[in-house]
Coordinates of C-alpha atoms and ligand atoms in Angstrom, one line a residue:
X28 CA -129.4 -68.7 -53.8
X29 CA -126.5 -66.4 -54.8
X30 CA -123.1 -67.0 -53.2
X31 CA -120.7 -64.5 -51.9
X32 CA -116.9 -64.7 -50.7
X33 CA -114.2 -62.0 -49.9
X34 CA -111.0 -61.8 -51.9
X35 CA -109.2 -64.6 -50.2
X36 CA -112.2 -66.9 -50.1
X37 CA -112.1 -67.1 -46.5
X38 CA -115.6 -65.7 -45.5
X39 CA -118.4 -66.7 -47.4
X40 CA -122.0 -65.7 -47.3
X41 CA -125.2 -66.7 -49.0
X42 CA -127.7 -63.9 -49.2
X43 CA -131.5 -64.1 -50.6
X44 CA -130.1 -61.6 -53.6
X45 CA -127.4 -59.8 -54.6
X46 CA -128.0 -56.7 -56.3
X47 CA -126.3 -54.5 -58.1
X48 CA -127.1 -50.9 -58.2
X49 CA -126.3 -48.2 -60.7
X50 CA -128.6 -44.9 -59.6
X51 CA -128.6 -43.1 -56.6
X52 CA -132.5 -43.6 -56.8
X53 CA -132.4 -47.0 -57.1
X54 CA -130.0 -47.1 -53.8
X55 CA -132.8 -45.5 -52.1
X56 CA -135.5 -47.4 -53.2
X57 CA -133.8 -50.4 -51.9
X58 CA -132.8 -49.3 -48.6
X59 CA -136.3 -48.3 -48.1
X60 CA -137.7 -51.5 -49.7
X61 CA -135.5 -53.3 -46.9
X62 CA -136.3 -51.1 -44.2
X63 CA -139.9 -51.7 -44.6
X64 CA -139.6 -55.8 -44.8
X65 CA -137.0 -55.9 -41.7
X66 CA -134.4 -57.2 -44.6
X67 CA -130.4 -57.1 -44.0
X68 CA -129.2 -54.8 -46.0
X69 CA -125.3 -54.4 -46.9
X70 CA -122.8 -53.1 -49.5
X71 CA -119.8 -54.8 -50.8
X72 CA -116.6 -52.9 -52.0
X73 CA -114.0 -55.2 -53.4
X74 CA -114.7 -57.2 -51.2
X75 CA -111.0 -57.3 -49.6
X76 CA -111.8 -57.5 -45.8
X77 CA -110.5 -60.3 -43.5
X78 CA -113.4 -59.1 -41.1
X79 CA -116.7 -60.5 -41.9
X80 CA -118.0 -57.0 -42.6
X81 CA -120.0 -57.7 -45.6
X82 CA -121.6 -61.1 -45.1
X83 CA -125.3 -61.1 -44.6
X84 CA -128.7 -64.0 -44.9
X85 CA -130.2 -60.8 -46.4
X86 CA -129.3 -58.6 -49.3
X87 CA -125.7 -57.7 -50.9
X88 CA -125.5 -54.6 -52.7
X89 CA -122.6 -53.8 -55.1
X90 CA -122.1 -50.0 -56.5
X91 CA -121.0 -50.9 -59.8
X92 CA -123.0 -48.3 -62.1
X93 CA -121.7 -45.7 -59.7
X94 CA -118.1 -45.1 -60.3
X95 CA -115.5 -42.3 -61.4
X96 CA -115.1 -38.5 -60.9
X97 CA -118.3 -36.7 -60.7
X98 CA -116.8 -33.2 -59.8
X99 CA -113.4 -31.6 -58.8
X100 CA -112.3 -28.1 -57.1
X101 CA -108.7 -26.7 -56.9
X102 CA -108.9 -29.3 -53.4
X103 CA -111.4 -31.4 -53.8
X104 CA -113.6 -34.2 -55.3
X105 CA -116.7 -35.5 -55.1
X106 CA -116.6 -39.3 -57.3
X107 CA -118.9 -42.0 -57.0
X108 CA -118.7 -44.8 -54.5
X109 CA -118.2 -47.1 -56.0
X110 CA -115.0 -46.4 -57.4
X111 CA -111.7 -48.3 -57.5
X112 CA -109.2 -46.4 -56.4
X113 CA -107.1 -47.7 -58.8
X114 CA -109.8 -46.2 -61.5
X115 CA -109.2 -42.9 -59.6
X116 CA -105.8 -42.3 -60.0
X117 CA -105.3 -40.9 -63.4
X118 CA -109.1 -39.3 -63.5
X119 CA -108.5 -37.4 -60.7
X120 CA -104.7 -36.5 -62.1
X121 CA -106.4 -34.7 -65.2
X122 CA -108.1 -32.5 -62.7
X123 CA -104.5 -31.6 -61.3
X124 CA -105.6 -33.9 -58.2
X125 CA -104.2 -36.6 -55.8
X126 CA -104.7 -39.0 -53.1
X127 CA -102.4 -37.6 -50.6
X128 CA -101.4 -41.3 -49.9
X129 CA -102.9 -44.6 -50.1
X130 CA -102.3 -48.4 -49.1
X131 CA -100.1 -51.1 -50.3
X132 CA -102.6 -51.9 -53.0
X133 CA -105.4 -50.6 -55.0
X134 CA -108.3 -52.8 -55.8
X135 CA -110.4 -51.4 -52.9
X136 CA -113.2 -49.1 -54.1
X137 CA -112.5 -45.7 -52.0
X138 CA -115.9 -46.4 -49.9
X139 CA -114.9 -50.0 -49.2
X140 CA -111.3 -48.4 -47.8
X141 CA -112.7 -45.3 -46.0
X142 CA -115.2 -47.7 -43.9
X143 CA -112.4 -49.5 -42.1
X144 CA -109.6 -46.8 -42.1
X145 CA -107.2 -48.1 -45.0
X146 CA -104.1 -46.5 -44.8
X147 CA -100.7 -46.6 -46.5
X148 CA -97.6 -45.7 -44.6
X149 CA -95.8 -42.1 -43.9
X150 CA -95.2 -40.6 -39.9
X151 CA -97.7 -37.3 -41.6
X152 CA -100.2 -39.1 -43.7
X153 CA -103.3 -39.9 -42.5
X154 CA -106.1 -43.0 -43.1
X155 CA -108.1 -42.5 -46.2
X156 CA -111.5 -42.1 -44.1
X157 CA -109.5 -39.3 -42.9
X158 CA -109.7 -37.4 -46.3
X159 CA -113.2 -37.8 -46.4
X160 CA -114.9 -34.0 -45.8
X161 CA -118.3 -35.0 -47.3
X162 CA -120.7 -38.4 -47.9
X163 CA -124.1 -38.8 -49.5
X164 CA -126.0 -41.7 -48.0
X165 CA -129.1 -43.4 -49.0
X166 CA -130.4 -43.8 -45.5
X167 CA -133.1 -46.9 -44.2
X168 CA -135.6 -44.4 -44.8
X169 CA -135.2 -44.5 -48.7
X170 CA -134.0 -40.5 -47.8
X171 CA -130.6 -39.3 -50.0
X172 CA -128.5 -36.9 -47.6
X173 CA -125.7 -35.2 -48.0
X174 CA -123.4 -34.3 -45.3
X175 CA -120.4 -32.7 -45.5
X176 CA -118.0 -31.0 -42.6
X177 CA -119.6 -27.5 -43.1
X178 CA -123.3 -28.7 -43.2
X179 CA -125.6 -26.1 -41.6
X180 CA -127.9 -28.8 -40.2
X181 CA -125.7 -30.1 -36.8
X182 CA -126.8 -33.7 -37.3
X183 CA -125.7 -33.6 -40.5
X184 CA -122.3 -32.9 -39.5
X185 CA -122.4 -35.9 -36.5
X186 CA -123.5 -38.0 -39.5
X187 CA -120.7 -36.6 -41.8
X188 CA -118.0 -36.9 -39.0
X189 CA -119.2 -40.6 -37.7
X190 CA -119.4 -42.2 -41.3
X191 CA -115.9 -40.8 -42.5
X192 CA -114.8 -44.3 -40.9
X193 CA -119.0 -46.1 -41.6
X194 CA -117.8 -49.9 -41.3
X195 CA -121.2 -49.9 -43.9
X196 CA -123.5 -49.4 -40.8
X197 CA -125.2 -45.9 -41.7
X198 CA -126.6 -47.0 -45.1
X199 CA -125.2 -47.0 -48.9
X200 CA -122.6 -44.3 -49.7
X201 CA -123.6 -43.1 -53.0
X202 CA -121.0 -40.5 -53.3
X203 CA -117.6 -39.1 -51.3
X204 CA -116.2 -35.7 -51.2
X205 CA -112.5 -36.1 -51.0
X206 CA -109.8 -33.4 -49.8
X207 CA -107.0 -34.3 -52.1
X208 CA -103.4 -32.6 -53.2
X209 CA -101.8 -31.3 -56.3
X210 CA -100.7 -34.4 -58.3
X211 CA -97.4 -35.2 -57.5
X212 CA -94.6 -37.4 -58.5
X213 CA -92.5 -40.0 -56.5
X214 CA -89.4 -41.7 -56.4
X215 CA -89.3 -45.5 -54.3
X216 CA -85.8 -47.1 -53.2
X217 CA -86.4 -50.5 -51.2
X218 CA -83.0 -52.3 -50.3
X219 CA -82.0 -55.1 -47.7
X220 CA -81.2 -54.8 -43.9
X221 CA -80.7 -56.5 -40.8
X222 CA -84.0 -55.8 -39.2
X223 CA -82.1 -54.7 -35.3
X224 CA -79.9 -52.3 -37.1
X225 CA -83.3 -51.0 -39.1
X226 CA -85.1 -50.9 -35.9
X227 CA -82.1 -48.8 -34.2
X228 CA -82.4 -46.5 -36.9
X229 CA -86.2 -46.3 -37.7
X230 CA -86.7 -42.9 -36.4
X231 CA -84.3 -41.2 -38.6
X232 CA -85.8 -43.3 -41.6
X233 CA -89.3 -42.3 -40.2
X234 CA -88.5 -38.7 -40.0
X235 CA -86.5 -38.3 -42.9
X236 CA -88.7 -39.8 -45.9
X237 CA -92.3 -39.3 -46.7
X238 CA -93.3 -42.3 -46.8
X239 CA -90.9 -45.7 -45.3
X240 CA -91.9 -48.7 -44.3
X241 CA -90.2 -52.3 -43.7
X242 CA -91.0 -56.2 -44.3
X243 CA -89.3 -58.2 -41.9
X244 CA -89.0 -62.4 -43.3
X245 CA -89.6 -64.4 -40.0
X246 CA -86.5 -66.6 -38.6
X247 CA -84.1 -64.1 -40.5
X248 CA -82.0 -61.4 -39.8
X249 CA -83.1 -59.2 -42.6
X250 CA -85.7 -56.8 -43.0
X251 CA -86.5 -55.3 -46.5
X252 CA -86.9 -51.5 -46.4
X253 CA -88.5 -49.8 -48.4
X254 CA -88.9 -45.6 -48.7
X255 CA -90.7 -43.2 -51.5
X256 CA -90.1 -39.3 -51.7
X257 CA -91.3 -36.4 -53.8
X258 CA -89.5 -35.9 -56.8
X259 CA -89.4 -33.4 -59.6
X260 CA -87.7 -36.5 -62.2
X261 CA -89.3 -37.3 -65.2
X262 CA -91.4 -40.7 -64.5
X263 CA -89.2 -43.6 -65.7
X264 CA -91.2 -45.8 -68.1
X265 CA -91.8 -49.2 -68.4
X266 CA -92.2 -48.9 -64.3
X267 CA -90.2 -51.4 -62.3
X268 CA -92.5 -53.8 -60.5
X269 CA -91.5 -52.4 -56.5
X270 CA -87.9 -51.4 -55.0
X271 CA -86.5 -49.2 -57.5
X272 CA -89.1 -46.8 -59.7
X273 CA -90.2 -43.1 -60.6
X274 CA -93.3 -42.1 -61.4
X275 CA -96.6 -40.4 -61.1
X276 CA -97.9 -41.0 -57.3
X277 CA -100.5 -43.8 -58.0
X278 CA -98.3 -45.4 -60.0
X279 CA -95.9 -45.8 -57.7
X280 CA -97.6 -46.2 -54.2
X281 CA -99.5 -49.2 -55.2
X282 CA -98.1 -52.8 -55.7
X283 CA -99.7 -56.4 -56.8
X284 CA -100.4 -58.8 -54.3
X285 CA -101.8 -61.9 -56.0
X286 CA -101.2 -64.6 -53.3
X287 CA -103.9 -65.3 -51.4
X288 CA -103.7 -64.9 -47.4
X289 CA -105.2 -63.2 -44.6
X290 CA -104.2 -60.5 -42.1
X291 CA -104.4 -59.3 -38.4
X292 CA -103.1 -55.5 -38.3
X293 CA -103.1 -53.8 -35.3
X294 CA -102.0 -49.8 -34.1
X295 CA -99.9 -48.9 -31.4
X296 CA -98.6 -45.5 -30.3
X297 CA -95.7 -44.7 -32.6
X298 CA -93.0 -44.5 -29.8
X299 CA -93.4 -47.8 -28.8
X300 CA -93.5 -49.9 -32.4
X301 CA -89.9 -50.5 -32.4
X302 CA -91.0 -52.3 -28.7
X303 CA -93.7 -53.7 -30.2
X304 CA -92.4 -55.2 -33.1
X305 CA -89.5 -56.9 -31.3
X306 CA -92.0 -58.4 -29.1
X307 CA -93.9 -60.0 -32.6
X308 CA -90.1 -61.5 -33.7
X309 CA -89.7 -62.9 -30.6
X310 CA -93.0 -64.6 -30.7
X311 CA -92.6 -65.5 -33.9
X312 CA -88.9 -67.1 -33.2
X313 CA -90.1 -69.3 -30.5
X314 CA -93.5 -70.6 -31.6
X315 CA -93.9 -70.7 -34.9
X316 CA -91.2 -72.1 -36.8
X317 CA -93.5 -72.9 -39.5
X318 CA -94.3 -69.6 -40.3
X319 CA -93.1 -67.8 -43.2
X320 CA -95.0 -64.3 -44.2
X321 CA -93.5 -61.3 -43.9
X322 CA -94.5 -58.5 -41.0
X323 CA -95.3 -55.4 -42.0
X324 CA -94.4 -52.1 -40.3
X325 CA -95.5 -48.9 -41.3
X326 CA -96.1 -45.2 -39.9
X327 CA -99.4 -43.4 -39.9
X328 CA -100.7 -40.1 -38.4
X329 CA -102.7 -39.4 -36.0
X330 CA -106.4 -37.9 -37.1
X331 CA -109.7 -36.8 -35.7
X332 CA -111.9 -39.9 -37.3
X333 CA -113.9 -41.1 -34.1
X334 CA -113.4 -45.0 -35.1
X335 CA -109.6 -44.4 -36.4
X336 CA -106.9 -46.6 -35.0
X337 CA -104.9 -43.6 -35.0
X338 CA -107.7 -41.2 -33.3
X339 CA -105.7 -38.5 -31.3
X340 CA -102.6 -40.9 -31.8
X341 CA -99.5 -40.4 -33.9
X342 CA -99.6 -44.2 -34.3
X343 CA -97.4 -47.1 -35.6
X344 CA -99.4 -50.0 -37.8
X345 CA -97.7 -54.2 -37.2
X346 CA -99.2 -56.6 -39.5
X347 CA -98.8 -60.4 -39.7
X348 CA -100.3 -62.3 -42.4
X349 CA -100.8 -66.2 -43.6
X350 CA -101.1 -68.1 -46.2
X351 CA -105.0 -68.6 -46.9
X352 CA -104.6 -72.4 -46.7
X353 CA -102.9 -72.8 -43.5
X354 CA -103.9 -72.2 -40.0
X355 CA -103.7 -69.1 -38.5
X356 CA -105.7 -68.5 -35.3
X357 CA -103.0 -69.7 -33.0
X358 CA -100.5 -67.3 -34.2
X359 CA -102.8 -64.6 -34.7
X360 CA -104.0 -65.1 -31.6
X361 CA -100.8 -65.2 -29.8
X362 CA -100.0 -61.7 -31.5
X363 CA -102.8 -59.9 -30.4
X364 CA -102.3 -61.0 -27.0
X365 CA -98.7 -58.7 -27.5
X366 CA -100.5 -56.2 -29.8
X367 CA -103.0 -55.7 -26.8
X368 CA -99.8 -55.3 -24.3
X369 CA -99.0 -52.4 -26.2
X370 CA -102.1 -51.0 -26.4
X371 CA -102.9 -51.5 -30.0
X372 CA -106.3 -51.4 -31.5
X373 CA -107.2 -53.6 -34.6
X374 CA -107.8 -52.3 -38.4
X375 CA -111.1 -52.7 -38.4
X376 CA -111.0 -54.3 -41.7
X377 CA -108.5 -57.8 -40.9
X378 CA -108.6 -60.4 -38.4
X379 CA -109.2 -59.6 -34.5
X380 CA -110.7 -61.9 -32.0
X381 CA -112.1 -58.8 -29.5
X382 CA -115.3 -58.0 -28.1
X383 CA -117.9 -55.1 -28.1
X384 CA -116.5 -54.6 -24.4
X385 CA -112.8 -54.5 -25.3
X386 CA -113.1 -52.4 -28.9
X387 CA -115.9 -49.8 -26.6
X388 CA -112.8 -49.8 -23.9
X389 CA -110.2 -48.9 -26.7
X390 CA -112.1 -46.6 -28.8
X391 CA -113.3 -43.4 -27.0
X392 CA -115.7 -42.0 -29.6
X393 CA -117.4 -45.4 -29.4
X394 CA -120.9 -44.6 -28.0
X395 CA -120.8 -41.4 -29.9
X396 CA -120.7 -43.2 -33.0
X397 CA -123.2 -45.8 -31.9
X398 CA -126.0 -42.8 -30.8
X399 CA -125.1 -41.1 -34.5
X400 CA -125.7 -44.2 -36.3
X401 CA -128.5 -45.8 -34.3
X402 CA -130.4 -42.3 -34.6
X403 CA -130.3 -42.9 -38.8
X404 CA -130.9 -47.1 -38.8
X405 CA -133.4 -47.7 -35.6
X406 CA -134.1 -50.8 -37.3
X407 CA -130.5 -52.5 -37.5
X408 CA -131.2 -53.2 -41.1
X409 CA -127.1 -52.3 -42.0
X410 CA -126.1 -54.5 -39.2
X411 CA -124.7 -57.5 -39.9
X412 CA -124.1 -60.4 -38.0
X413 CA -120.3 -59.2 -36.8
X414 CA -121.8 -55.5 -36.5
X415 CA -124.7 -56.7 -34.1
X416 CA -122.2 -59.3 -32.1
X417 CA -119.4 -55.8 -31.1
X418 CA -122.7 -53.1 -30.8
X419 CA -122.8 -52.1 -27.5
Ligands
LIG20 C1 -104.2 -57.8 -50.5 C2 -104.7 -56.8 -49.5 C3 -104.0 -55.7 -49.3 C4 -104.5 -54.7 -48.3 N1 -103.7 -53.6 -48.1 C5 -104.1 -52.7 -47.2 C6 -103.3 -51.6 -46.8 O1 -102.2 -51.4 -47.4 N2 -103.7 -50.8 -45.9 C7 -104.9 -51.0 -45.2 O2 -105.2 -50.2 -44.3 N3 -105.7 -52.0 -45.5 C8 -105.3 -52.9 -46.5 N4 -106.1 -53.9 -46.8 C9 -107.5 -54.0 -46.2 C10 -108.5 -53.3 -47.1 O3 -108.0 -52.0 -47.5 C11 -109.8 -53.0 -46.3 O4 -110.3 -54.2 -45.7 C12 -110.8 -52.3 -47.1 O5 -111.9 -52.0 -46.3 C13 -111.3 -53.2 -48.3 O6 -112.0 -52.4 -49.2 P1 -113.1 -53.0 -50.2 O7 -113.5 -52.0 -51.2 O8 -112.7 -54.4 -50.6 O9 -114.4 -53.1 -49.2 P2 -115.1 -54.4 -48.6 O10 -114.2 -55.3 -47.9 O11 -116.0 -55.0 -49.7 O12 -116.1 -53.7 -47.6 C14 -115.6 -53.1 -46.5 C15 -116.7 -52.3 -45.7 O13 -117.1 -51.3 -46.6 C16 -118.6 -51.3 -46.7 N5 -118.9 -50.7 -48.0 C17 -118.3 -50.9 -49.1 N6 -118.9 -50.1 -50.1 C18 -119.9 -49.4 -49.5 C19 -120.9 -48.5 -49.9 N7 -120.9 -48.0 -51.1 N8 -121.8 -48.1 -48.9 C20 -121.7 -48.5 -47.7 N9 -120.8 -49.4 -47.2 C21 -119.9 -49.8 -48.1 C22 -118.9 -52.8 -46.5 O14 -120.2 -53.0 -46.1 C23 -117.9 -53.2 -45.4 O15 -118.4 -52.8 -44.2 C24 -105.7 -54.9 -47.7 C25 -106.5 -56.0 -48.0 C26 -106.0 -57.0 -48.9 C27 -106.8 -58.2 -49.2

């Protein structure tokens, strides 16, 4: 029996086959195949989710024929799903192209980031699922649709505008058509801060860089900021590792994250992270002496994707992580009690303890995307054992 486990080794599966795919038609042969026998049926990106999103007694399907550019407009992009974003970069760049932004790393494939909402960090840059104006899905039905923002056909613009953030629940994204910028170059400076003094002066960081974000070390007084800007300079070769470097955008927005750990991230409305965030140190000060991982703090905007954690809400991301091998529930758990204080919603794609009740409470396109997704999978075949414990 084949064995599967996410990056960090933490969730582990064991489905009746693994299978990798490399046509469109052999996508929808399986999905149909599935669909007929009642069979679990769920794709794996990179497999870098804390949340048991891929995990499944059935089948696991990995995209990894179907990768790179397929075609490019002055704006735009159609590439395969299963591409690595970090594959993307430079393919798309000799179309004249970019990701507008992206997250702290790049080992996601874009369809594994746009189905939980990845993001990187800037006050006017949006999610990745956000950039996502068109999908082609090989639905339970074995059919191959496309659907796109300007689709004629009504339901195919609910299906385009519910899957932009798809969790994996409406069936196997073939293909995603991407609205993208002129490549740019950009210029990071990180340097070292007390974290109060950082927090006092956040919103003139926020507003005054592109992109700026901060790692705070628990029980110390510093916080390590970091901010990246547009820049007409030459890029600056051999590229430092982080703090200090110049160079094309996904070059530079990117970073290496080899040690293992896991993550609970949650959103809160941008005015009240500096709030928020002091709550998490104090937390952190008083219970858990032992623990050492940096928090994360970054800026997103707000967007229009129905599941986004920054849906109608100019929005402020806190993230605490541990080591793999230690135990994190407690703290985690302790977090989101101040997380859910202030109103925060969890990244769908790290750890959260909630329930169908509180996420349907929290999320206001909930049934909306429920009804679009139910109306293409009557069968539940994409629905995984987390998927079917949250549905309403
Ligand atoms: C070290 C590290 C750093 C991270 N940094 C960030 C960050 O900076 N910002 C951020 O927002 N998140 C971050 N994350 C979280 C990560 O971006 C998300 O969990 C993302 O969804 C992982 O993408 P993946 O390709 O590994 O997808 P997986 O985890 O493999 O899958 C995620 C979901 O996508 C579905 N899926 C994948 N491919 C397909 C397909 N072709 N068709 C249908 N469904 C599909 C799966 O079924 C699943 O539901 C980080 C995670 C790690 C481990």
């Amino acid at each position: 029996m084949p064995k599967w486990s996410n990056w960090s080794g933490r969730l582990q599966s064991k489905p009746d086959r693994y299978q990798q795919i490399y046509s469109e038609q052999q996508a929808a042969a399986l999905t149909a195949h599935c669909n007929q026998n009642g069979t679990t049926l769920r794709a794996v990106g990179a497999g870098h989710s804390h949340q048991d999103l891929v995990g499944n007694d059935g089948v696991i399907v990995d995209l990894v024929g179907l990768a790179g550019v397929i075609s490019a407009d002055s704006g735009s992009a159609w590439v395969w799903g299963g591409s690595h974003i970090h594959t993307l970069g430079l393919a798309l760049q000799q179309h004249g192209l970019a990701l507008p932004n992206q997250g702290d790393i790049d080992r996601q494939t874009i369809t594994g980031a746009t189905a939980t909402g990845t993001h990187g960090t800037g006050a006017a840059l949006s999610n990745l699922s956000s950039r996502v104006i068109g999908a082609q899905i090989a639905l339970a039905d074995g059919r191959l649709v496309t659907c796109t923002a300007t689709s004629d056909d009504p339901m195919e613009r609910e299906l385009w505008q519910a899957s932009r953030l798809h969790l994996g629940a409406f069936g196997i994204v073939t293909r995603l058509q991407l609205a993208l910028v002129q490549s740019y170059r950009l210029r990071e400076q990180s340097w070292q801060a007390p974290l109060l003094d950082t927090l006092d002066n956040l919103s003139t960081l926020v507003d005054e860089n592109r992109h700026c974000e901060f790692f705070w070390y628990p029980h110390t007084d510093t916080a390590q900021v970091k901010v990246i800007n547009p820049t007409n300079d030459d890029p600056s070769y051999p590229l430092a590792d982080e703090g200090d470097r110049c160079g094309w955008n996904f070059e530079v927005l990117p970073n290496h994250r080899p040690l293992l750990h896991t993550e609970m991230e949650y959103s809160v409305p941008a005015d009240r992270g500096p709030e928020c965030m002091r709550a998490i140190r104090e937390v952190l000060e008083q219970k858990f002496p032992e623990v050492r991982w940096p928090v994360e703090y970054r800026t997103l905007a707000a967007d229009d994707v129905w599941l986004s954690t920054a849906y109608e809400r100019p929005t402020v991301t806190i993230s605490v992580h541990q080591a793999v091998d230690e135990p994190d529930e407690p703290y985690y758990r302790a977090c989101e009690e101040i997380f859910l204080e202030f109103e925060g919603k969890p990244h769908w794609g790290k750890v959260n303890y909630l329930s169908g009740e509180q996420l349907a409470a929290m999320h206001l396109r909930w049934g909306d995307w429920w009804r679009v997704r139910d109306a293409v999978d009557p069968n539940g075949i994409f629905l995984n054992p987390y998927l079917q414990r949250i549905r309403p």
